[in-house]
Amino acid sequence: DLELLKRGLSTKRNIVIISGAGISTNTGIPDYQSSSRSNNSSRIVYDMSAYLRKETTDQLHADVLQKLQAGQRSMFTMFDTFAEGLAQSGRLRRHYTQNIDCRQSRLAHLSRKTVWLHGRADTLVCWIRPSHTMKVTPESFPQWIQASCPLCEEEQSKRAAEGKRRRNVGTLRTSVLLYGQDSPSESKITAAFNYDMEHPVDAILIVGTQMSITSLFNFTNKLCRAARTHSPDGLVVWVSKTPPTVAEAFRSLINFEYLGDCDEFSRHLLPLLIQYHL
């Protein structure tokens, strides 16, 4: 019952959203199920070995650029509006997303609450020094991808002026997480995970994802268990066109399932934002 869910959510002040590709399909950005390309072929494109050959490197960069372009030109959805409103109200603790298209980066409040688990299409990272990052637009992406790292070059100039020995200058690569690669943002993600485990969360919305990635499933399982243990009123909400296929022990933690469109679900909850005086 959506009215019952609305009443329950209206009292929650520490909400976490965990989202996947399903929140973007209504903007024309396909998920693996609706895409003509299979999950397996996407795994080949987004593999660390792509950088071993020019052909596969170009294919990877073209795909990342396509997602960045789609994220920048797409219209905002009902889900985006609802999540931005939650963030603006101060009730959204965190938004973990598996998407790389950076659509939410255009929303002032939601972007500050978003953790991009698989990297960002709008960010390049130095291959030698991962602390060196650079934001790009769809227009500047082709210019900077695989170019010399400007921060390395700046450091090189300073070292030369100080009479210090030269160091290698790195090249810029996509910050999108590739199969076989450690996440450049792993320390930030781990810090967010640990904080949310240590500070009680009272509602978790799992939206547009089947939770097929083991590490994210394990974290979500722990977070949901903590939320349900901390308070008998803790909410765990599953929003997807398909029912959860996860382990029964995890499914028992879910106390509300909405099997349908993410945006239609969000449309029903928009009146909550009025209650939050937005």
XYZ file of N, CA and C in Angstrom:
834
model
N 0.842 -1.190 0.000
C 0.000 0.000 0.000
C 0.885 1.250 0.000
N 0.801 2.046 -1.073
C 1.647 3.226 -1.202
C 1.343 4.290 -0.148
N 0.086 4.386 0.264
C -0.261 5.361 1.301
C 0.410 5.005 2.621
N 0.451 3.710 2.912
C 1.124 3.249 4.125
C 2.621 3.552 4.046
N 3.206 3.327 2.854
C 4.627 3.621 2.668
C 4.894 5.119 2.831
N 4.026 5.951 2.263
C 4.202 7.404 2.391
C 4.181 7.830 3.856
N 3.261 7.254 4.611
C 3.200 7.594 6.037
C 4.474 7.158 6.752
N 4.965 5.974 6.383
C 6.193 5.486 6.998
C 7.396 6.350 6.646
N 7.524 6.713 5.364
C 8.663 7.520 4.926
C 8.622 8.937 5.487
N 7.427 9.433 5.763
C 7.300 10.819 6.239
C 7.989 11.039 7.577
N 8.245 9.956 8.313
C 8.893 10.084 9.624
C 10.394 9.825 9.556
N 10.908 9.444 8.378
C 12.315 9.050 8.269
C 13.211 10.256 7.990
N 14.341 10.292 8.673
C 15.254 11.430 8.543
C 16.658 11.026 8.124
N 16.909 9.733 7.988
C 18.225 9.245 7.553
C 18.009 8.180 6.480
N 17.751 8.651 5.269
C 17.378 7.764 4.160
C 18.587 7.526 3.261
N 18.765 6.288 2.843
C 19.803 5.930 1.874
C 19.126 5.362 0.633
N 19.540 5.846 -0.534
C 19.075 5.291 -1.810
C 20.231 4.551 -2.463
N 19.954 3.341 -2.946
C 20.930 2.564 -3.715
C 20.319 2.335 -5.090
N 20.929 2.907 -6.124
C 20.297 2.885 -7.446
C 21.163 2.194 -8.495
N 20.470 1.744 -9.558
C 21.146 1.108 -10.680
C 20.637 1.653 -11.996
N 20.894 0.918 -13.064
C 20.595 1.399 -14.415
C 19.116 1.654 -14.650
N 18.253 1.016 -13.854
C 16.816 1.172 -14.044
C 16.312 2.589 -13.861
N 17.062 3.439 -13.143
C 16.609 4.824 -12.945
C 16.876 5.689 -14.174
N 17.627 5.156 -15.141
C 17.992 5.949 -16.319
C 17.290 5.519 -17.596
N 16.618 4.376 -17.581
C 16.065 3.849 -18.835
C 15.015 4.766 -19.448
N 14.255 5.488 -18.629
C 13.235 6.389 -19.181
C 13.828 7.628 -19.844
N 15.127 7.846 -19.676
C 15.796 8.964 -20.346
C 16.405 8.526 -21.669
N 16.291 7.232 -21.977
C 16.876 6.716 -23.209
C 18.235 6.082 -23.022
N 18.736 6.053 -21.781
C 20.009 5.387 -21.496
C 19.687 3.947 -21.128
N 20.069 2.962 -21.962
C 19.620 1.588 -21.737
C 20.346 0.892 -20.598
N 19.648 -0.064 -19.964
C 20.330 -0.971 -19.045
C 20.737 -2.199 -19.848
N 21.356 -3.188 -19.196
C 21.837 -4.353 -19.927
C 20.701 -5.177 -20.514
N 19.558 -5.182 -19.792
C 18.444 -5.995 -20.270
C 17.798 -5.382 -21.508
N 17.731 -4.040 -21.574
C 17.076 -3.391 -22.701
C 18.045 -3.037 -23.818
N 19.342 -3.169 -23.561
C 20.337 -2.826 -24.572
C 20.506 -3.960 -25.567
N 20.871 -3.590 -26.791
C 21.134 -4.608 -27.808
C 22.451 -5.311 -27.532
N 23.305 -4.670 -26.710
C 24.577 -5.287 -26.375
C 24.421 -6.087 -25.092
N 24.970 -7.255 -25.056
C 24.811 -8.130 -23.902
C 25.698 -7.680 -22.749
N 25.352 -8.176 -21.567
C 26.160 -7.916 -20.382
C 27.582 -8.410 -20.601
N 27.725 -9.555 -21.278
C 29.040 -10.138 -21.505
C 29.897 -9.247 -22.394
N 29.303 -8.695 -23.475
C 30.085 -7.843 -24.365
C 30.432 -6.521 -23.686
N 29.548 -6.023 -22.802
C 29.866 -4.824 -22.030
C 31.046 -5.098 -21.109
N 31.091 -6.305 -20.580
C 32.216 -6.674 -19.715
C 33.525 -6.659 -20.497
N 33.478 -7.049 -21.771
C 34.677 -7.039 -22.606
C 35.132 -5.604 -22.863
N 34.172 -4.725 -23.192
C 34.506 -3.319 -23.459
C 35.093 -2.663 -22.215
N 34.477 -2.916 -21.054
C 34.893 -2.269 -19.808
C 35.847 -3.157 -19.011
N 36.835 -3.679 -19.677
C 37.844 -4.507 -19.023
C 39.166 -3.758 -19.019
N 39.956 -3.965 -17.980
C 41.239 -3.281 -17.863
C 42.145 -3.569 -19.057
N 41.966 -4.741 -19.672
C 42.789 -5.112 -20.829
C 42.482 -4.264 -22.055
N 41.411 -3.459 -21.996
C 41.074 -2.590 -23.133
C 42.228 -1.663 -23.478
N 43.053 -1.318 -22.488
C 44.150 -0.389 -22.735
C 45.376 -1.058 -23.362
N 45.279 -2.332 -23.667
C 46.410 -3.028 -24.282
C 46.465 -2.837 -25.790
N 45.332 -2.519 -26.418
C 45.293 -2.344 -27.878
C 44.535 -1.067 -28.226
N 44.985 -0.396 -29.281
C 44.352 0.865 -29.677
C 42.881 0.667 -30.031
N 42.570 -0.428 -30.706
C 41.191 -0.668 -31.134
C 40.245 -0.750 -29.937
N 40.632 -1.515 -28.921
C 39.761 -1.671 -27.749
C 39.779 -0.416 -26.872
N 40.916 0.290 -26.860
C 40.979 1.562 -26.133
C 39.999 2.560 -26.729
N 40.018 2.673 -28.050
C 39.110 3.601 -28.737
C 37.648 3.222 -28.499
N 37.383 1.912 -28.483
C 36.014 1.440 -28.255
C 35.541 1.812 -26.848
N 36.417 1.633 -25.865
C 36.090 1.998 -24.483
C 35.804 3.493 -24.372
N 36.686 4.300 -24.912
C 36.524 5.752 -24.804
C 35.269 6.230 -25.527
N 34.965 5.618 -26.670
C 33.752 5.992 -27.410
C 32.506 5.680 -26.589
N 32.530 4.550 -25.875
C 31.374 4.154 -25.076
C 31.200 5.078 -23.867
N 32.308 5.413 -23.205
C 32.244 6.325 -22.059
C 31.736 7.695 -22.506
N 32.248 8.183 -23.642
C 31.806 9.482 -24.160
C 30.320 9.461 -24.496
N 29.868 8.355 -25.063
C 28.446 8.234 -25.404
C 27.578 8.341 -24.149
N 28.001 7.692 -23.069
C 27.247 7.755 -21.815
C 27.292 9.156 -21.210
N 28.438 9.814 -21.308
C 28.548 11.179 -20.800
C 27.628 12.117 -21.580
N 27.616 11.969 -22.898
C 26.736 12.799 -23.734
C 25.269 12.555 -23.388
N 24.915 11.282 -23.207
C 23.527 10.941 -22.880
C 23.129 11.523 -21.529
N 24.040 11.441 -20.558
C 23.749 11.973 -19.230
C 23.588 13.482 -19.217
N 24.327 14.165 -20.071
C 24.270 15.624 -20.092
C 23.052 16.162 -20.835
N 22.580 15.419 -21.829
C 21.455 15.936 -22.620
C 20.097 15.405 -22.157
N 20.097 14.398 -21.296
C 18.835 13.770 -20.907
C 18.017 14.676 -19.993
N 16.710 14.532 -20.089
C 15.798 15.265 -19.212
C 15.805 14.608 -17.833
N 15.481 15.380 -16.812
C 15.372 14.813 -15.478
C 14.070 14.021 -15.359
N 14.120 12.973 -14.554
C 12.982 12.076 -14.383
C 12.256 12.378 -13.072
N 11.119 11.712 -12.888
C 10.398 11.821 -11.617
C 11.272 11.342 -10.458
N 12.046 10.288 -10.712
C 12.951 9.802 -9.667
C 13.960 10.883 -9.304
N 14.552 11.538 -10.313
C 15.516 12.610 -10.052
C 14.885 13.716 -9.210
N 13.660 14.095 -9.567
C 12.955 15.160 -8.846
C 12.716 14.771 -7.391
N 12.282 13.522 -7.180
C 12.017 13.045 -5.824
C 13.307 12.973 -5.008
N 14.366 12.396 -5.600
C 15.632 12.255 -4.878
C 16.257 13.614 -4.581
N 16.170 14.547 -5.529
C 16.679 15.903 -5.293
C 15.910 16.571 -4.154
N 14.590 16.360 -4.121
C 13.778 16.914 -3.043
C 14.146 16.335 -1.689
N 14.381 15.020 -1.647
C 14.817 14.396 -0.392
C 16.137 14.994 0.079
N 17.065 15.173 -0.872
C 18.370 15.747 -0.520
C 18.215 17.180 -0.018
N 17.368 17.948 -0.689
C 17.153 19.342 -0.298
C 16.514 19.441 1.086
N 15.687 18.460 1.422
C 15.009 18.477 2.726
C 15.935 18.106 3.874
N 17.117 17.570 3.546
C 18.048 17.136 4.580
C 17.790 15.732 5.081
N 16.849 15.028 4.460
C 16.496 13.678 4.916
C 17.253 12.578 4.176
N 17.915 12.927 3.080
C 18.684 11.931 2.332
C 20.110 11.898 2.857
N 20.470 10.804 3.493
C 21.837 10.645 4.004
C 22.810 10.426 2.849
N 22.440 9.508 1.941
C 23.385 9.129 0.888
C 22.634 8.547 -0.300
N 23.198 8.766 -1.477
C 22.718 8.112 -2.690
C 23.895 7.383 -3.321
N 23.884 6.065 -3.230
C 24.897 5.246 -3.892
C 24.357 4.854 -5.264
N 25.106 5.155 -6.329
C 24.638 4.764 -7.652
C 25.701 3.973 -8.396
N 25.233 2.998 -9.165
C 26.123 2.205 -10.004
C 26.275 2.823 -11.392
N 25.523 3.878 -11.671
C 25.544 4.508 -12.990
C 26.758 5.419 -13.147
N 27.214 5.560 -14.377
C 28.394 6.388 -14.652
C 28.052 7.613 -15.486
N 26.781 7.776 -15.889
C 26.427 8.839 -16.837
C 26.427 10.235 -16.218
N 26.494 10.322 -14.892
C 26.629 11.605 -14.173
C 25.435 12.531 -14.356
N 24.268 11.977 -14.655
C 23.092 12.830 -14.807
C 22.812 13.618 -13.529
N 22.999 12.956 -12.384
C 22.686 13.617 -11.111
C 23.670 14.732 -10.755
N 24.793 14.812 -11.470
C 25.753 15.884 -11.177
C 25.174 17.255 -11.500
N 24.090 17.283 -12.274
C 23.439 18.551 -12.632
C 22.406 18.984 -11.589
N 22.215 18.194 -10.555
C 21.261 18.511 -9.488
C 22.048 18.908 -8.237
N 21.889 20.151 -7.811
C 22.777 20.733 -6.794
C 22.809 19.952 -5.490
N 21.637 19.581 -4.961
C 21.594 18.926 -3.654
C 21.904 17.434 -3.759
N 21.332 16.766 -4.761
C 21.537 15.324 -4.907
C 22.987 14.997 -5.225
N 23.637 15.826 -6.039
C 25.023 15.540 -6.417
C 25.941 15.517 -5.197
N 25.641 16.360 -4.207
C 26.480 16.391 -3.003
C 26.291 15.154 -2.134
N 25.179 14.460 -2.321
C 24.892 13.257 -1.536
C 25.214 11.969 -2.294
N 25.653 12.097 -3.550
C 25.822 10.920 -4.404
C 27.239 10.372 -4.344
N 27.338 9.052 -4.214
C 28.601 8.327 -4.305
C 28.539 7.498 -5.581
N 29.456 7.774 -6.516
C 29.481 7.039 -7.787
C 30.348 5.793 -7.598
N 29.705 4.663 -7.435
C 30.419 3.424 -7.096
C 31.309 2.925 -8.220
N 30.915 3.185 -9.459
C 31.661 2.663 -10.608
C 32.395 3.753 -11.375
N 32.623 4.869 -10.720
C 33.337 5.958 -11.368
C 32.405 6.887 -12.123
N 33.008 7.903 -12.748
C 32.231 8.942 -13.417
C 32.746 9.147 -14.835
N 31.811 9.230 -15.776
C 32.192 9.469 -17.169
C 32.757 10.869 -17.364
N 32.462 11.791 -16.445
C 32.921 13.175 -16.593
C 34.239 13.453 -15.883
N 34.930 12.398 -15.452
C 36.179 12.581 -14.711
C 37.276 11.693 -15.285
N 38.434 12.294 -15.515
C 39.614 11.552 -15.949
C 40.587 11.483 -14.780
N 41.394 10.434 -14.777
C 42.331 10.228 -13.674
C 43.713 9.912 -14.242
N 44.747 10.401 -13.581
C 46.120 10.143 -14.011
C 46.471 8.683 -13.751
N 47.058 8.045 -14.743
C 47.395 6.626 -14.636
C 48.495 6.389 -13.600
N 49.401 7.354 -13.424
C 50.505 7.195 -12.480
C 50.118 7.669 -11.080
N 49.443 8.813 -11.019
C 49.069 9.392 -9.714
C 47.555 9.565 -9.654
N 46.848 8.583 -9.098
C 45.375 8.617 -9.075
C 44.784 9.812 -8.335
N 45.584 10.488 -7.506
C 45.069 11.681 -6.823
C 44.893 12.842 -7.797
N 45.496 12.745 -8.970
C 45.350 13.774 -10.001
C 44.115 13.457 -10.843
N 43.089 14.258 -10.710
C 41.863 14.048 -11.482
C 41.486 15.328 -12.218
N 40.651 15.164 -13.235
C 40.258 16.311 -14.058
C 38.837 16.111 -14.554
N 37.994 17.121 -14.365
C 36.626 17.074 -14.876
C 36.628 17.451 -16.359
N 35.787 16.770 -17.141
C 35.677 17.055 -18.569
C 34.206 17.157 -18.960
N 33.969 17.783 -20.082
C 32.642 17.859 -20.687
C 32.635 16.956 -21.910
N 31.470 16.699 -22.500
C 31.459 15.920 -23.745
C 32.332 16.555 -24.830
N 32.440 17.891 -24.805
C 33.239 18.585 -25.820
C 34.743 18.453 -25.560
N 35.153 18.499 -24.284
C 36.585 18.452 -23.974
C 37.122 17.038 -23.768
N 36.222 16.066 -23.623
C 36.649 14.673 -23.397
C 37.635 14.195 -24.465
N 37.341 14.334 -25.782
C 38.280 13.827 -26.798
C 39.647 14.508 -26.734
N 39.675 15.758 -26.311
C 40.930 16.509 -26.247
C 41.845 15.992 -25.136
N 41.253 15.609 -23.999
C 42.055 15.288 -22.825
C 42.266 13.801 -22.588
N 41.396 12.952 -23.091
C 41.566 11.520 -22.838
C 42.880 11.038 -23.451
N 43.724 10.436 -22.640
C 45.059 9.944 -22.992
C 46.076 11.058 -23.238
N 45.734 12.288 -22.882
C 46.710 13.380 -22.946
C 47.601 13.331 -21.706
N 48.703 14.058 -21.744
C 49.572 14.141 -20.569
C 48.819 14.811 -19.423
N 49.041 14.323 -18.228
C 48.356 14.863 -17.047
C 48.852 16.286 -16.771
N 47.983 17.286 -16.815
C 48.428 18.666 -16.592
C 48.943 18.910 -15.179
N 48.428 18.170 -14.200
C 48.910 18.335 -12.826
C 50.323 17.774 -12.678
N 50.594 16.655 -13.367
C 51.962 16.115 -13.372
C 52.919 17.112 -14.025
N 52.477 17.712 -15.132
C 53.330 18.671 -15.838
C 53.588 19.910 -14.985
N 52.574 20.338 -14.244
C 52.741 21.488 -13.349
C 53.744 21.169 -12.253
N 53.645 19.953 -11.684
C 54.604 19.533 -10.662
C 56.008 19.445 -11.251
N 56.082 18.961 -12.496
C 57.375 18.835 -13.172
C 58.048 20.196 -13.313
N 57.263 21.213 -13.673
C 57.812 22.567 -13.831
C 58.325 23.103 -12.497
N 57.577 22.856 -11.425
C 57.996 23.310 -10.099
C 59.282 22.614 -9.666
N 59.365 21.306 -9.926
C 60.555 20.549 -9.546
C 61.775 21.043 -10.322
N 61.572 21.334 -11.615
C 62.681 21.825 -12.438
C 63.177 23.175 -11.920
N 62.236 24.045 -11.534
C 62.609 25.367 -11.018
C 63.367 25.260 -9.700
N 63.077 24.194 -8.941
C 63.737 23.991 -7.651
C 64.989 23.134 -7.776
N 65.337 22.758 -9.016
C 66.535 21.964 -9.256
C 66.409 20.509 -8.855
N 65.182 20.021 -8.730
C 64.960 18.625 -8.347
C 64.912 17.740 -9.587
N 65.116 16.434 -9.386
C 65.132 15.505 -10.518
C 63.742 15.372 -11.124
N 63.727 15.029 -12.391
C 62.466 14.876 -13.111
C 61.740 13.605 -12.665
N 60.428 13.642 -12.746
C 59.614 12.452 -12.485
C 58.756 12.183 -13.712
N 58.307 10.951 -13.824
C 57.473 10.597 -14.972
C 56.166 11.380 -14.954
N 55.703 11.742 -16.138
C 54.412 12.410 -16.302
C 53.391 11.367 -16.743
N 52.288 11.284 -16.028
C 51.268 10.290 -16.359
C 50.372 10.732 -17.502
N 49.546 9.819 -17.964
C 48.530 10.139 -18.964
C 47.149 9.997 -18.329
N 46.184 10.701 -18.892
C 44.825 10.694 -18.354
C 44.017 9.548 -18.939
N 43.346 8.823 -18.066
C 42.444 7.744 -18.478
C 41.070 7.992 -17.860
N 40.099 7.234 -18.306
C 38.771 7.353 -17.713
C 38.798 6.894 -16.258
N 38.015 7.550 -15.426
C 37.915 7.130 -14.022
C 36.849 6.061 -13.827
N 36.172 5.685 -14.914
C 35.158 4.634 -14.829
C 35.830 3.331 -14.416
N 35.229 2.643 -13.462
C 35.801 1.405 -12.941
C 35.749 0.313 -13.998
N 36.908 -0.295 -14.256
C 37.002 -1.368 -15.239
C 37.135 -2.710 -14.526
N 36.668 -3.765 -15.179
C 36.823 -5.106 -14.619
C 38.312 -5.412 -14.472
N 38.684 -5.951 -13.305
C 40.077 -6.280 -13.041
C 40.867 -5.129 -12.447
N 40.193 -4.012 -12.156
C 40.858 -2.813 -11.655
C 40.334 -2.452 -10.270
N 41.228 -1.951 -9.411
C 40.789 -1.410 -8.128
C 40.200 -0.025 -8.363
N 39.147 0.298 -7.640
C 38.493 1.590 -7.827
C 39.403 2.728 -7.376
N 39.592 3.757 -8.228
C 40.370 4.926 -7.806
C 39.732 5.640 -6.615
N 38.424 5.449 -6.424
C 37.692 6.118 -5.333
C 37.424 5.178 -4.164
N 38.163 4.080 -4.087
C 37.859 3.054 -3.084
C 37.883 3.596 -1.658
N 38.848 4.460 -1.346
C 38.945 4.972 0.026
C 37.731 5.829 0.382
N 37.248 6.640 -0.567
C 36.070 7.482 -0.316
C 34.818 6.625 -0.159
N 34.694 5.601 -1.005
C 33.528 4.720 -0.936
C 33.516 3.967 0.391
N 34.677 3.445 0.781
C 34.784 2.703 2.039
C 34.445 3.596 3.228
N 34.909 4.840 3.190
C 34.612 5.780 4.283
C 33.111 6.037 4.385
N 32.443 6.177 3.235
C 30.988 6.390 3.236
C 30.270 5.155 3.765
N 30.687 3.968 3.297
C 30.101 2.715 3.778
C 30.225 2.618 5.296
N 31.438 2.836 5.791
C 31.682 2.685 7.225
C 30.850 3.670 8.040
N 30.740 4.908 7.560
C 29.946 5.911 8.274
C 28.487 5.469 8.357
N 27.956 4.980 7.240
C 26.540 4.601 7.223
C 26.265 3.345 8.042
N 27.281 2.513 8.224
C 27.112 1.352 9.096
C 27.167 1.762 10.571
N 27.973 2.778 10.877
C 28.167 3.190 12.271
C 27.088 4.151 12.764
N 26.424 4.839 11.839
C 25.385 5.810 12.201
C 24.054 5.319 11.649
N 23.097 5.034 12.518
C 21.862 4.356 12.099
C 21.137 5.028 10.934
N 20.711 4.187 10.002
C 19.887 4.593 8.861
C 18.478 4.080 9.131
N 17.439 4.885 8.844
C 16.085 4.412 9.150
C 15.264 4.028 7.925
N 15.793 4.258 6.710
C 15.093 3.811 5.501
C 16.094 3.617 4.374
N 15.939 2.527 3.639
C 16.791 2.227 2.484
C 15.887 1.960 1.291
N 16.092 2.715 0.217
C 15.350 2.513 -1.024
C 16.294 1.909 -2.047
N 15.996 0.687 -2.491
C 16.798 -0.005 -3.505
C 16.040 0.138 -4.819
N 16.580 0.939 -5.736
C 15.809 1.383 -6.893
C 16.518 1.049 -8.204
N 15.845 0.279 -9.063
C 16.347 0.047 -10.417
C 17.599 -0.787 -10.502
N 17.779 -1.719 -9.591
C 18.946 -2.596 -9.630
C 18.554 -3.986 -9.147
N 19.233 -4.999 -9.681
C 19.000 -6.372 -9.246
C 20.023 -6.833 -8.210
N 20.928 -5.919 -7.817
C 21.926 -6.235 -6.783
C 22.779 -7.436 -7.176
N 23.232 -7.469 -8.423
C 23.976 -8.630 -8.917
C 25.471 -8.562 -8.609
N 25.956 -7.418 -8.149
C 27.377 -7.278 -7.823
C 27.583 -7.643 -6.354
N 28.437 -8.622 -6.124
C 28.574 -9.225 -4.794
C 28.939 -8.214 -3.716
N 29.922 -7.356 -3.989
C 30.376 -6.415 -2.958
C 29.264 -5.455 -2.550
N 28.486 -4.972 -3.527
C 27.389 -4.057 -3.204
C 26.268 -4.795 -2.483
N 25.992 -6.021 -2.912
C 24.968 -6.815 -2.226
C 25.342 -7.030 -0.762
N 26.604 -7.375 -0.516
C 27.038 -7.632 0.862
C 26.878 -6.391 1.737
N 27.263 -5.225 1.198
C 27.103 -3.985 1.961
C 25.629 -3.689 2.206
N 24.816 -3.809 1.150
C 23.384 -3.510 1.273
C 22.722 -4.442 2.276
N 23.112 -5.701 2.242
C 22.580 -6.686 3.185
C 22.879 -6.262 4.627
N 24.129 -5.860 4.880
C 24.513 -5.426 6.229
C 23.762 -4.158 6.634
N 23.642 -3.214 5.691
C 22.984 -1.948 5.993
C 21.504 -2.156 6.302
N 20.854 -3.004 5.499
C 19.426 -3.282 5.720
C 19.207 -4.011 7.037
N 20.092 -4.945 7.331
C 19.967 -5.690 8.588
C 20.133 -4.745 9.785
N 21.091 -3.812 9.667
C 21.310 -2.848 10.750
C 20.096 -1.936 10.919
N 19.505 -1.507 9.792
C 18.332 -0.622 9.855
C 17.145 -1.319 10.507
N 16.937 -2.583 10.150
C 15.801 -3.318 10.716
C 16.039 -3.667 12.179
N 17.310 -3.888 12.541
C 17.642 -4.225 13.925
C 17.559 -2.995 14.823
N 18.017 -1.862 14.303
C 18.048 -0.623 15.093
C 16.649 -0.161 15.477
N 15.703 -0.324 14.555
C 14.346 0.152 14.828
C 13.325 -0.799 14.221
N 12.281 -1.144 14.962
C 11.231 -2.006 14.400
C 10.501 -1.329 13.243
N 10.630 0.000 13.145
C 9.988 0.747 12.063
C 10.928 0.992 10.887
N 12.136 0.410 10.920
C 13.083 0.595 9.825
C 12.493 0.108 8.507
N 12.677 0.890 7.455
C 12.085 0.570 6.153
C 13.146 0.106 5.170
N 12.858 -0.989 4.465
C 13.672 -1.440 3.336
C 12.722 -1.611 2.162
N 12.920 -0.798 1.129
C 11.983 -0.741 0.006
C 12.674 -1.190 -1.271
N 12.050 -2.116 -1.991
C 12.566 -2.623 -3.269
C 11.710 -2.059 -4.395
N 12.343 -1.341 -5.335
C 11.626 -0.738 -6.462
C 12.268 -1.206 -7.760
N 11.550 -2.037 -8.507
C 12.076 -2.575 -9.764
C 10.927 -3.189 -10.548
N 11.131 -3.339 -11.850
C 10.101 -3.986 -12.657
C 10.077 -5.489 -12.431
N 11.131 -6.011 -11.827
C 11.207 -7.445 -11.560
C 11.432 -7.682 -10.070
N 10.908 -8.777 -9.543
C 11.075 -9.061 -8.111
C 12.521 -9.399 -7.787
N 12.915 -9.250 -6.544
C 14.291 -9.568 -6.160
C 14.587 -11.051 -6.320
N 15.769 -11.340 -6.851
C 16.205 -12.732 -7.004
C 17.344 -13.032 -6.031
N 17.458 -12.209 -5.016
C 18.522 -12.354 -4.027
C 18.177 -13.465 -3.041
N 19.135 -13.757 -2.160
C 18.949 -14.820 -1.172
C 17.727 -14.541 -0.300
N 17.056 -15.605 0.108
C 15.827 -15.475 0.893
C 16.066 -14.728 2.203
N 17.253 -14.916 2.791
C 17.562 -14.229 4.052
C 17.555 -12.715 3.862
N 18.021 -12.262 2.691
C 17.996 -10.825 2.414
C 16.585 -10.370 2.065
N 15.896 -11.168 1.293
C 14.544 -10.773 0.878
C 13.626 -10.610 2.091
N 13.893 -11.357 3.145
C 13.057 -11.242 4.347
C 13.226 -9.890 5.039
N 14.313 -9.172 4.703
C 14.532 -7.847 5.284
C 13.707 -6.774 4.577
N 13.257 -7.069 3.354
C 12.489 -6.101 2.566
C 11.053 -6.077 3.078
N 10.580 -4.914 3.503
C 9.199 -4.856 3.993
C 8.257 -4.099 3.060
N 8.767 -3.699 1.883
C 7.871 -3.132 0.870
C 8.475 -3.365 -0.509
N 7.704 -3.994 -1.395
C 8.135 -4.208 -2.779
C 7.200 -3.460 -3.723
N 7.783 -2.682 -4.624
C 7.006 -2.030 -5.677
C 7.538 -2.565 -6.997
N 6.760 -3.418 -7.652
C 7.184 -4.019 -8.914
C 6.610 -3.195 -10.058
N 7.393 -2.246 -10.503
C 6.932 -1.355 -11.560
C 7.993 -0.333 -11.904
N 7.575 0.711 -12.586
C 8.472 1.743 -13.088
C 8.971 2.653 -11.953
N 10.274 2.939 -11.958
C 10.872 3.779 -10.909
C 10.251 5.170 -10.872
N 9.961 5.724 -12.046
C 9.409 7.078 -12.094
C 7.951 7.115 -11.651
N 7.209 6.072 -11.971
C 5.821 6.005 -11.514
C 5.786 5.896 -9.988
N 6.681 5.101 -9.436
C 6.810 4.992 -7.981
C 7.120 6.361 -7.368
N 8.073 7.065 -7.975
C 8.474 8.374 -7.457
C 7.339 9.386 -7.555
N 6.541 9.303 -8.623
C 5.416 10.223 -8.793
C 4.436 10.097 -7.629
N 4.215 8.866 -7.177
C 3.307 8.646 -6.050
C 3.845 9.269 -4.757
N 5.177 9.366 -4.659
C 5.775 9.861 -3.417
C 6.049 11.361 -3.426
N 5.870 12.020 -4.569
C 6.152 13.457 -4.649
C 5.395 14.287 -3.605
N 4.142 13.925 -3.231
C 3.458 14.708 -2.184
C 4.223 14.775 -0.863
N 5.127 13.803 -0.628
C 5.937 13.856 0.592
C 6.761 15.133 0.643
N 7.218 15.595 -0.532
C 8.070 16.781 -0.569
C 7.310 18.016 -0.097
N 6.003 18.018 -0.315
C 5.173 19.125 0.177
C 5.138 19.093 1.701
N 5.052 17.869 2.254
C 5.072 17.740 3.716
C 6.401 18.220 4.291
N 7.469 18.078 3.479
C 8.785 18.536 3.938
C 8.952 20.044 3.717
N 7.867 20.712 3.264
C 7.850 22.171 3.054
C 8.814 22.600 1.958
N 8.869 21.800 0.879
C 9.706 22.167 -0.267
C 8.828 22.683 -1.393
